[in-house]
């Protein structure tokens, strides 16, 4: 069993048993009646010390047949789990040399550095596990090679070539296709034209968002229904969203695409604003902000989406097609800004 142990900077913990050895990922073998998770928790306890570090979700499974490099005469199945991110004090303690148990030295490396330094049999597991972490899926490997139906870790160019060559059955095709995350948000304004924003208790401090959240598509929820539900849950207002103002597409290489539906919530008077009740823990505060004040409050991509939606609302145009918050040129688009 192996662990991708992360710190809050996104670095990976690697260990060596002696100065002559190449680094390895933390982990160990399963004993007797242990589950893979139990075995990894025990091995991490021996390597990282106490308190115990919770073993997170499964990222990759690598099946290594007999005769593969580093596999002496029998098949080995390696489960790779996420652990962490460890808090800074725990991360510093994890990298200290330990006495006994053969744990040896440890260091924190970026994922790319770790892939370059790890042995050839281990590096592909880490590469695939990181891809699975970023996409929220699982990597299926045989001797370190991502399989055609693997939901993560397969080179996109290889996937496209397999699709074009008819190399997929229906199940493998569905598993390997890239996935997207979908959200729905509502643009409320006050009578002075200020935009209603909420400050979450998670993520980057000091940043504000529009009311809204993820679409529970696995429950059959539609974007419009999700927008209404999130507004009800987050700020305590039972209001039906108005017309669709824009759909935004954002993408960062190695991560799922993000699709956001932006709805008009209408103008809220003082009596309605006074009824706002924030969802405990998730949201810390709310406010309205004029367009010129958004720069210091909202991240650029969302700020561009808000401004595009405001322009569409004022001009009676839309719904807009946005890429990274920038309108795509078509009739009715307010144009770039």
C-alpha positions as a printed Julia matrix, in Angstrom:
337×3 Matrix{Float64}:
   0.0     0.0     0.0
   1.22    3.53   -0.75
   0.2     6.99    0.33
   0.28   10.33   -1.43
   0.89   12.43    1.69
   0.34   16.13    0.97
   1.08   19.29    2.91
  -0.89   22.54    2.63
   1.43   23.72   -0.17
   0.53   20.74   -2.34
   3.91   19.03   -1.87
   4.36   15.26   -1.66
   6.22   13.47    1.13
   8.89   10.98   -0.01
  11.18    8.83    2.13
  14.52    7.08    1.73
  15.89    4.29    3.92
  19.52    5.2     3.17
  21.47    7.88    1.27
  22.15    5.37   -1.52
  18.48    4.56   -2.13
  16.03    6.41   -4.35
  13.0     7.94   -2.64
   9.8     5.97   -2.13
   6.24    6.87   -1.24
   5.29    6.09    2.37
   3.51    2.77    2.82
   3.94   -0.92    3.43
   2.58   -4.43    2.92
  -0.72   -5.84    4.16
  -0.44   -8.29    7.05
  -2.69  -11.25    7.79
  -6.3   -10.07    8.1
  -5.63   -6.34    7.63
  -7.57   -4.36    5.06
  -5.5    -2.15    2.74
  -6.64    0.87    4.73
  -5.68   -0.73    8.04
  -2.26   -1.68    6.68
  -1.58    1.8     5.38
  -2.71    3.41    8.65
  -0.33    1.14   10.57
   2.57    1.83    8.21
   1.99    5.57    8.38
   1.84    5.41   12.16
   5.26    3.73   12.14
   6.71    6.19    9.63
   5.05    9.47   10.67
   4.54    8.85   14.37
   1.56    9.75   16.49
  -1.15   11.01   16.46
  -2.42    8.72   13.73
  -2.96   10.23   10.3
  -6.37    9.4     8.74
  -6.16    7.47    5.48
  -8.14    9.29    2.81
  -9.8     8.19   -0.38
  -8.46    5.68   -2.88
  -6.68    7.4    -5.79
  -5.19    4.56   -7.82
  -4.87    0.78   -8.06
  -1.79   -0.69   -9.75
  -1.65   -4.42  -10.55
   1.91   -5.63  -11.09
   2.26   -9.1   -12.67
   5.1   -11.52  -11.84
   8.31  -10.65  -13.64
   7.67   -6.88  -13.63
  10.6    -4.77  -12.34
  10.69   -4.94   -8.54
   8.08   -7.76   -8.42
   9.88  -10.95   -7.23
   7.95  -13.98   -8.48
   4.4   -13.06   -7.54
   1.71  -10.55   -8.44
   1.39   -7.43   -6.32
  -1.6    -5.11   -6.09
  -0.83   -1.63   -4.8
  -3.56    0.67   -3.51
  -2.59    4.36   -3.48
  -4.52    6.53   -1.0
  -4.59   10.25   -0.31
  -3.4    11.38    3.12
  -3.63   14.99    4.28
  -3.04   17.78    3.61
  -1.04   17.82    6.85
  -0.99   21.01    8.91
   2.37   22.85    8.85
   3.47   21.62   12.29
   2.63   18.01   11.44
   4.29   18.34    8.02
   7.5    19.62    9.63
   7.47   16.73   12.1
   6.9    14.2     9.3
  10.08   15.31    7.51
  12.32   14.96   10.57
  14.66   11.92   10.6
  13.28    9.11   12.72
  15.18    6.52   14.7
  14.34    2.85   14.32
  11.99    1.11   11.93
  14.1     1.87    8.85
  12.07    4.97    8.0
  15.2     6.98    7.22
  15.14   10.51    5.86
  12.14   12.31    4.39
  11.53   15.45    2.37
   8.72   17.39    0.76
   8.82   17.69   -3.04
   6.48   19.17   -5.62
   4.57   16.43   -7.49
   6.7    17.0   -10.6
   9.94   16.79   -8.59
   8.74   13.64   -6.87
   7.87   11.99  -10.2
  11.4    12.73  -11.48
  13.06   11.37   -8.32
  10.98    8.26   -7.66
  11.92    4.85   -9.1
  10.51    3.99  -12.51
   8.04    1.5   -11.03
   6.64    4.09   -8.57
   6.65    7.37  -10.49
   3.73    6.41  -12.8
   1.59    5.6    -9.74
   2.16    9.05   -8.3
   1.53   10.73  -11.65
  -1.77    8.85  -12.07
  -2.76    9.38   -8.41
  -2.28   13.15   -8.73
  -4.4    13.13  -11.9
  -7.11   11.23  -10.01
  -6.91   13.69   -7.12
  -7.35   16.69   -9.44
 -10.22   15.17  -11.39
 -11.98   13.6    -8.41
 -11.81   10.1    -9.89
  -9.76    6.88   -9.8
  -6.81    5.6   -11.85
  -6.68    1.97  -12.99
  -3.11    0.87  -13.73
  -1.38   -2.37  -14.76
   2.36   -2.25  -14.11
   2.13    1.53  -13.91
   0.35    1.94  -17.26
  -3.13    3.58  -17.2
  -5.65    1.29  -18.85
  -7.93    2.44  -21.71
 -11.0     2.68  -19.47
  -9.18    4.37  -16.58
 -11.16    7.43  -15.41
  -7.88    9.21  -14.56
  -4.22    9.1   -15.51
  -4.69    8.27  -19.2
  -3.0    10.73  -21.57
  -5.79   12.78  -23.25
  -4.17   12.29  -26.65
  -4.25    8.51  -26.15
  -7.93    8.69  -25.16
  -8.81   10.65  -28.29
  -6.86    8.24  -30.48
  -8.66    5.27  -28.92
 -12.04    6.94  -29.45
 -11.27    7.72  -33.09
 -10.1     4.16  -33.67
 -13.24    2.68  -32.09
 -11.15    1.21  -29.29
 -13.73    1.63  -26.54
 -16.73   -0.34  -25.44
 -19.61    1.67  -24.01
 -18.6     1.29  -20.35
 -14.93    2.17  -20.91
 -15.88    5.13  -23.1
 -18.19    6.52  -20.4
 -15.53    6.04  -17.71
 -12.72    7.66  -19.68
 -14.6    10.67  -21.04
 -13.63   13.99  -19.35
 -16.01   15.17  -16.66
 -17.31   18.66  -15.78
 -18.54   20.22  -12.51
 -21.75   22.24  -12.72
 -22.89   25.08  -10.46
 -25.81   27.51  -10.38
 -25.7    31.02   -8.91
 -28.13   33.88   -8.57
 -27.44   37.56   -9.2
 -29.45   39.65   -6.72
 -29.21   43.44   -6.62
 -30.45   46.03   -4.15
 -32.32   49.21   -5.12
 -29.04   51.09   -5.45
 -27.7    48.56   -7.95
 -25.4    46.8    -5.49
 -24.75   43.08   -6.0
 -25.53   40.7    -3.14
 -22.39   38.78   -2.11
 -21.72   36.18    0.57
 -18.43   35.46    2.35
 -17.75   31.73    2.81
 -16.02   30.15    5.76
 -13.84   28.07    3.42
 -11.35   28.84    0.66
  -9.23   31.96    0.34
  -9.91   34.43    3.18
 -11.45   37.75    2.23
 -13.02   36.57   -1.03
 -16.75   36.89   -1.69
 -19.11   34.82   -3.86
 -22.57   34.96   -5.35
 -25.25   32.92   -3.57
 -25.42   29.47   -5.12
 -23.51   26.23   -5.38
 -23.18   22.82   -7.0
 -25.93   21.11   -8.99
 -26.83   17.71   -7.53
 -27.21   16.16  -10.98
 -26.85   12.65   -9.55
 -30.19   13.27   -7.8
 -31.78   14.54  -11.01
 -31.53   18.18   -9.97
 -31.57   20.84  -12.72
 -29.47   24.04  -12.6
 -32.56   26.18  -11.95
 -33.73   23.94   -9.1
 -30.2    23.97   -7.65
 -30.11   27.78   -7.74
 -33.38   27.98   -5.8
 -32.27   25.35   -3.29
 -28.88   26.97   -2.65
 -30.45   30.4    -2.1
 -32.91   28.86    0.34
 -30.19   26.96    2.21
 -27.48   29.64    2.17
 -29.36   32.87    2.85
 -32.8    31.68    3.95
 -34.81   33.25    1.11
 -37.4    31.17   -0.73
 -37.26   32.95   -4.08
 -37.67   31.5    -7.55
 -34.78   32.46   -9.88
 -35.6    34.67  -12.84
 -34.33   34.37  -16.38
 -31.0    32.82  -17.27
 -28.43   35.58  -17.83
 -25.31   33.62  -18.77
 -23.58   30.24  -18.89
 -19.85   30.34  -18.15
 -17.25   27.73  -19.12
 -13.92   27.62  -17.27
 -11.11   25.14  -17.65
  -7.67   24.56  -16.17
  -5.46   21.82  -17.64
  -5.52   18.66  -15.55
  -8.75   19.58  -13.74
 -12.44   19.09  -14.65
 -14.1    21.89  -16.58
 -16.47   24.07  -14.56
 -19.84   25.22  -15.88
 -21.78   27.96  -14.1
 -25.4    28.95  -14.76
 -26.09   32.57  -13.73
 -29.72   33.53  -13.04
 -31.36   36.87  -12.41
 -32.62   37.04   -8.83
 -34.3    40.44   -9.19
 -34.08   43.55   -7.04
 -34.32   43.02   -3.27
 -35.82   45.74   -1.12
 -34.76   46.52    2.46
 -37.49   44.3     3.89
 -36.28   41.25    1.96
 -32.61   41.94    2.72
 -33.51   42.1     6.41
 -34.84   38.53    6.21
 -31.49   37.1     5.12
 -30.32   34.36    7.48
 -26.94   32.83    6.71
 -26.28   29.12    6.8
 -24.18   28.52    9.96
 -20.49   27.63    9.53
 -20.6    27.67    5.71
 -21.17   31.44    5.39
 -19.72   34.14    7.61
 -21.22   37.35    6.26
 -23.17   39.02    3.47
 -23.13   42.45    1.88
 -24.04   44.35   -1.27
 -21.31   45.86   -3.42
 -21.37   48.34   -6.26
 -19.81   47.31   -9.54
 -16.75   49.47   -8.94
 -16.1    47.79   -5.58
 -16.02   44.23   -6.91
 -12.3    44.26   -7.75
 -11.21   44.1    -4.12
 -13.81   41.5    -3.18
 -14.26   38.96   -5.96
 -11.74   36.9    -7.93
 -11.21   38.04  -11.53
 -13.02   35.16  -13.3
 -16.16   35.55  -11.2
 -15.92   39.34  -11.39
 -15.97   39.16  -15.19
 -19.01   36.86  -15.04
 -20.87   39.25  -12.72
 -20.13   42.27  -14.9
 -21.19   40.42  -18.06
 -24.44   39.36  -16.38
 -25.09   42.93  -15.18
 -24.62   44.26  -18.7
 -26.94   41.6   -20.13
 -29.5    42.42  -17.45
 -29.35   46.15  -18.22
 -29.5    45.64  -21.99
 -32.12   42.91  -21.93
 -29.81   40.6   -23.87
 -28.65   37.05  -23.27
 -28.38   34.42  -22.11
 -24.69   34.93  -22.8
 -22.09   32.32  -23.6
 -19.03   33.1   -21.47
 -15.56   31.56  -21.49
 -13.6    32.4   -18.32
 -16.1    35.24  -17.81
 -15.52   36.76  -21.26
 -18.46   36.88  -23.69
 -18.04   34.86  -26.86
 -18.89   37.0   -29.87
 -22.39   36.3   -31.18
 -25.56   38.34  -31.8
 -26.84   39.79  -28.55
 -23.47   39.61  -26.8
 -22.45   42.83  -24.99
 -18.89   42.27  -26.28
 -15.62   41.93  -24.4
 -14.58   44.27  -21.61
